[in-house]
Coordinates of N, CA and C in Angstrom, one line a residue:
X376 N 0.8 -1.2 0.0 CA 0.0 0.0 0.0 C 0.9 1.2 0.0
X377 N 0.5 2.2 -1.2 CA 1.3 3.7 -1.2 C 1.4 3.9 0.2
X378 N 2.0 4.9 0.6 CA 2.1 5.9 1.9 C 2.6 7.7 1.5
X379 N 2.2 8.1 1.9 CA 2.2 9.9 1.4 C 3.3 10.3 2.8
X380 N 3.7 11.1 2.6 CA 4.7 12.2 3.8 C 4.7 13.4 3.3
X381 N 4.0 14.1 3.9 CA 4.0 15.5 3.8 C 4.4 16.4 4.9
X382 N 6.1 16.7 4.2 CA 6.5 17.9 5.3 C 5.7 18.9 5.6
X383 N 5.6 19.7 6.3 CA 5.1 21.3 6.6 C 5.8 22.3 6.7
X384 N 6.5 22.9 6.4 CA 7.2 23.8 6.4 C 7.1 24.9 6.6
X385 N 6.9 25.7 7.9 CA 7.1 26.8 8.3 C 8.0 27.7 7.2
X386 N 7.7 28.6 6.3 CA 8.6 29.6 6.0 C 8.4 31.3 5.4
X387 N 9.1 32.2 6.7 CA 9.2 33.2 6.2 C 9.3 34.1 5.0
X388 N 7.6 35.1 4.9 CA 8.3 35.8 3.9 C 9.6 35.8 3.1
X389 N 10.7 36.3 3.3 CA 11.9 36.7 3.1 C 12.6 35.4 2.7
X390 N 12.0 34.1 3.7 CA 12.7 32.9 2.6 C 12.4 31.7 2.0
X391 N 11.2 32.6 1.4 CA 10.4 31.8 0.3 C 11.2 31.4 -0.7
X392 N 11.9 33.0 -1.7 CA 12.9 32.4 -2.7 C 14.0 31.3 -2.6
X393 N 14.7 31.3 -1.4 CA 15.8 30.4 -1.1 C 15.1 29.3 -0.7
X394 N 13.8 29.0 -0.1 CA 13.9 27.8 -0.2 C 13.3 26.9 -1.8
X395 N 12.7 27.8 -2.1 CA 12.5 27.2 -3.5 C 13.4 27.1 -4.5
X396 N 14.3 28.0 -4.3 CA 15.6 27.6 -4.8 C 16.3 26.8 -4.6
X397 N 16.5 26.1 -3.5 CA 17.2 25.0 -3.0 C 16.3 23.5 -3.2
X398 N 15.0 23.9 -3.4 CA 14.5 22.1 -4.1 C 14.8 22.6 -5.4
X399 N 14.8 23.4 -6.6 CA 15.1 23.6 -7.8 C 16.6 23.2 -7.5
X400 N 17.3 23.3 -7.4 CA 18.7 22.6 -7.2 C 18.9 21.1 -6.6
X401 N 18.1 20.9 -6.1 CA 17.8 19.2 -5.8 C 16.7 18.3 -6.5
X402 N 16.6 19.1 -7.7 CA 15.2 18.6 -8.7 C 16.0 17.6 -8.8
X403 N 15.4 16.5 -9.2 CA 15.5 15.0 -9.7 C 16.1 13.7 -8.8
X404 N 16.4 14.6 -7.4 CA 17.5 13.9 -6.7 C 16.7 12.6 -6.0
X405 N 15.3 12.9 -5.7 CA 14.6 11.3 -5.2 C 14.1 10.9 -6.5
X406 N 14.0 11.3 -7.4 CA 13.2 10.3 -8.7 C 13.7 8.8 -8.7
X407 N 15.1 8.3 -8.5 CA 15.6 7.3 -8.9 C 15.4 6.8 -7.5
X408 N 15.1 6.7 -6.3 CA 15.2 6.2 -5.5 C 14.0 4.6 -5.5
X409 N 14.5 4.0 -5.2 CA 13.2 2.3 -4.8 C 12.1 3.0 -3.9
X410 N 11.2 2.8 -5.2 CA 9.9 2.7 -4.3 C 9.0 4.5 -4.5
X411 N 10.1 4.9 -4.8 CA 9.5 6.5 -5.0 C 8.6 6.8 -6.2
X412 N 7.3 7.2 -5.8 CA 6.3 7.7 -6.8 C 5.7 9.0 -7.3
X413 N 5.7 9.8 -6.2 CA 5.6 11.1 -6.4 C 6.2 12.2 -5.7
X414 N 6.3 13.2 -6.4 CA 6.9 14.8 -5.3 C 6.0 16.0 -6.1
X415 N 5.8 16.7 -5.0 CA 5.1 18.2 -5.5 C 5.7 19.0 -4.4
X416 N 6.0 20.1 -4.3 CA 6.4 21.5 -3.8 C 5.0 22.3 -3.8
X417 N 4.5 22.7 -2.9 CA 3.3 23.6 -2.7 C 3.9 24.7 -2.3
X418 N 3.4 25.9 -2.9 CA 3.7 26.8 -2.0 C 2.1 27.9 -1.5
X419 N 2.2 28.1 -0.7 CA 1.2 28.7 -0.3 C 0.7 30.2 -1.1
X420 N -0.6 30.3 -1.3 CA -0.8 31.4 -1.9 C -1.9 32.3 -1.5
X421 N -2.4 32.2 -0.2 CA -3.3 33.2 1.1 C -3.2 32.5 2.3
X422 N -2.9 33.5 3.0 CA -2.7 33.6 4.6 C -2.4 32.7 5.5
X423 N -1.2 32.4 4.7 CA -0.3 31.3 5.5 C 1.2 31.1 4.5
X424 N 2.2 30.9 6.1 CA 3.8 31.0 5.5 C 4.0 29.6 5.5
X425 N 2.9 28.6 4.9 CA 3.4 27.1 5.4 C 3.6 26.4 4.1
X426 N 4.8 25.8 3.3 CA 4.7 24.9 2.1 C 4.6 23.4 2.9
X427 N 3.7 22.7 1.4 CA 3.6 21.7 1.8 C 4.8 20.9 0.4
X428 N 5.5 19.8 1.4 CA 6.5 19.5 0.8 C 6.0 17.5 0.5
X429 N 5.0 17.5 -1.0 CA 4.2 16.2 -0.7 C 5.0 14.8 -1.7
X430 N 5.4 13.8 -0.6 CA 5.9 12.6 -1.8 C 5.5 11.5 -1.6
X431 N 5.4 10.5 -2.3 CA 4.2 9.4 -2.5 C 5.4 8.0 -2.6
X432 N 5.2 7.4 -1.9 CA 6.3 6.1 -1.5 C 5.3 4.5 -1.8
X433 N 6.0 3.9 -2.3 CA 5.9 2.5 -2.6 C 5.1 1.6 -1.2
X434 N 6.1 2.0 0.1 CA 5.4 1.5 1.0 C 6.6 2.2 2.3
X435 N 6.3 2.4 4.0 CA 6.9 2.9 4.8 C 8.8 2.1 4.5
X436 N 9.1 1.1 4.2 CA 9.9 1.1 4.3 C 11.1 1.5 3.0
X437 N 10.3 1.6 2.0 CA 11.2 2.7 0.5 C 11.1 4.1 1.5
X438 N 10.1 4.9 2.3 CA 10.7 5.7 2.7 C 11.7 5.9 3.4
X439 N 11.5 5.0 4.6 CA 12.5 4.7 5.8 C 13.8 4.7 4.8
X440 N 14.5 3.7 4.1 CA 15.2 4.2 3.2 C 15.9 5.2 2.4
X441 N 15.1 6.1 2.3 CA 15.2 7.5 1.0 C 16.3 8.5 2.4
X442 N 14.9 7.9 3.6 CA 15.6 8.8 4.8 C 17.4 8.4 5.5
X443 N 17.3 7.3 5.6 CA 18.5 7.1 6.0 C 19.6 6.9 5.3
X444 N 19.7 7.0 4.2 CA 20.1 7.0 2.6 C 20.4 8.8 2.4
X445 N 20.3 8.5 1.3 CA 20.3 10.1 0.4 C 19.7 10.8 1.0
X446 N 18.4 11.0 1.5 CA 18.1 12.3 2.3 C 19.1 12.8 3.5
X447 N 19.5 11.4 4.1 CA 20.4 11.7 5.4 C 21.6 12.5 4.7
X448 N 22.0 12.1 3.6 CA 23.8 12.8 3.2 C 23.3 14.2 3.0
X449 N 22.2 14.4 2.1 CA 22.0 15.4 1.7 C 21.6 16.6 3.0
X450 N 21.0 16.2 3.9 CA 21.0 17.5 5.0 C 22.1 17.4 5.6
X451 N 22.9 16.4 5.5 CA 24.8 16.9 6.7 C 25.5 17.1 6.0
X452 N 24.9 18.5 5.0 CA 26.2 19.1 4.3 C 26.5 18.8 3.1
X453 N 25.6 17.9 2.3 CA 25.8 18.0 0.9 C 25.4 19.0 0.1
X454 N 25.3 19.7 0.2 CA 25.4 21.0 -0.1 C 26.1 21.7 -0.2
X455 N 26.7 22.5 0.6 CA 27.9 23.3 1.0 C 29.4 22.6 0.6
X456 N 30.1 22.9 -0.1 CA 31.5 22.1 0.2 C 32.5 22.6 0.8
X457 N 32.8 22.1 1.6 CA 33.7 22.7 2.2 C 33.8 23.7 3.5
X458 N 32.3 24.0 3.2 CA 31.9 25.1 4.2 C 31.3 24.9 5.0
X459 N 30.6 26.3 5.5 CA 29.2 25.9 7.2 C 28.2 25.5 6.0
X460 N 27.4 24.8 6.7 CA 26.0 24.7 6.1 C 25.1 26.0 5.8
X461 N 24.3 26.1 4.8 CA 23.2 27.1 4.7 C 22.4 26.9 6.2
X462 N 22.2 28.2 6.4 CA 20.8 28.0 7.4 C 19.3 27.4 6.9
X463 N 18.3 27.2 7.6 CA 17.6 26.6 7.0 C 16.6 27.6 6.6
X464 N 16.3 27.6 5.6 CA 15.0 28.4 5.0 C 13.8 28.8 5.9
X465 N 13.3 27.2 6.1 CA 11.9 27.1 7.4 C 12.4 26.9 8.4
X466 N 11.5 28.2 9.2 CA 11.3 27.9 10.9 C 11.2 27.5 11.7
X467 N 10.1 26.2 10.5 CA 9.9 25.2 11.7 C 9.4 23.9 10.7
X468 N 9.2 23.2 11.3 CA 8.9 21.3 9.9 C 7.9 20.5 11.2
X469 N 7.1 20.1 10.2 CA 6.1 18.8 10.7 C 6.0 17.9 9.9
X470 N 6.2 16.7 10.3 CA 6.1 15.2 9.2 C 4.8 14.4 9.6
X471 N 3.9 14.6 9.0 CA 2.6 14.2 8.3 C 2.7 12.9 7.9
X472 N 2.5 11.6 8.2 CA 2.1 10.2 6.9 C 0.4 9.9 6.6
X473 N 0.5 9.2 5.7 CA -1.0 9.0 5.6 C -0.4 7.9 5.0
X474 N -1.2 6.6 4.6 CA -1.4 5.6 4.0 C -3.0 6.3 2.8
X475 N -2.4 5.6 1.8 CA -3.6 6.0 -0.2 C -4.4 4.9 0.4
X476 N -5.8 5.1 0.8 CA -6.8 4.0 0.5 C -7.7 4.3 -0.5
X477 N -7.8 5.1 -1.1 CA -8.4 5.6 -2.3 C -7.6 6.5 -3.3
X478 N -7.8 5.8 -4.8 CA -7.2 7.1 -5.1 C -8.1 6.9 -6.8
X479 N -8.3 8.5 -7.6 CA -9.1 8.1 -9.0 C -8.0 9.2 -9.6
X480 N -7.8 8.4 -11.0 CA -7.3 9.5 -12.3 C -8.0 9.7 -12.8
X481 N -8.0 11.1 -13.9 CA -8.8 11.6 -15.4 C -9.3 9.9 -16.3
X482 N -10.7 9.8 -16.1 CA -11.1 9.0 -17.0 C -9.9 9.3 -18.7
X483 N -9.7 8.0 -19.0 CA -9.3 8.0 -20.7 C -10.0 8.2 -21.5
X484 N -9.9 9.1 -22.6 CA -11.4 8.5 -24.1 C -10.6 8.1 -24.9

């Protein structure tokens, strides 16, 4: 059964563009991973500083994976070479799962 994880992401005015800049520089980086099926970037557009950061997994353990794997290298400084790390864009983060018990696409003609 799919499973969804939707970060939350607290982020400031001021660092909206950096953080969208910084998944535009990590575009394609989970596509190849086992078990990975979707990603979308939301960004908020009235009265709220919160993106939702939404990806769609094979089943909890291709996540568990992605996490301890490449997501882990990628926040201890894969980024930065050689240097301090960027600060982080958002204020603050909340990890959301849901398990897909339903789901419908665009009818075909």
């Amino acid at each position: 059964m799919s499973v969804v994880k939707i970060n939350v992401l607290t982020v400031p005015a001021e660092q909206r563009e950096t953080l969208e800049k910084r998944f535009a520089s990590r575009a394609h980086a989970v596509e190849n991973s086992d078990g990975f099926e979707w990603f979308e970037l939301l960004r908020p557009v009235e009265g709220t500083d919160t993106y939702l950061v939404y990806t769609r997994w094979r089943d909890e353990e291709a996540f568990q994976a992605w996490m301890e794997g490449p997501m882990k290298s990628a926040h201890q400084g894969g980024g930065a070479q050689g240097g301090e790390r960027p600060k982080p864009a958002a204020s603050g983060s909340t990890l959301w799962s849901f398990e897909v018990v339903q789901q419908a696409a665009p009818k075909s003609e």
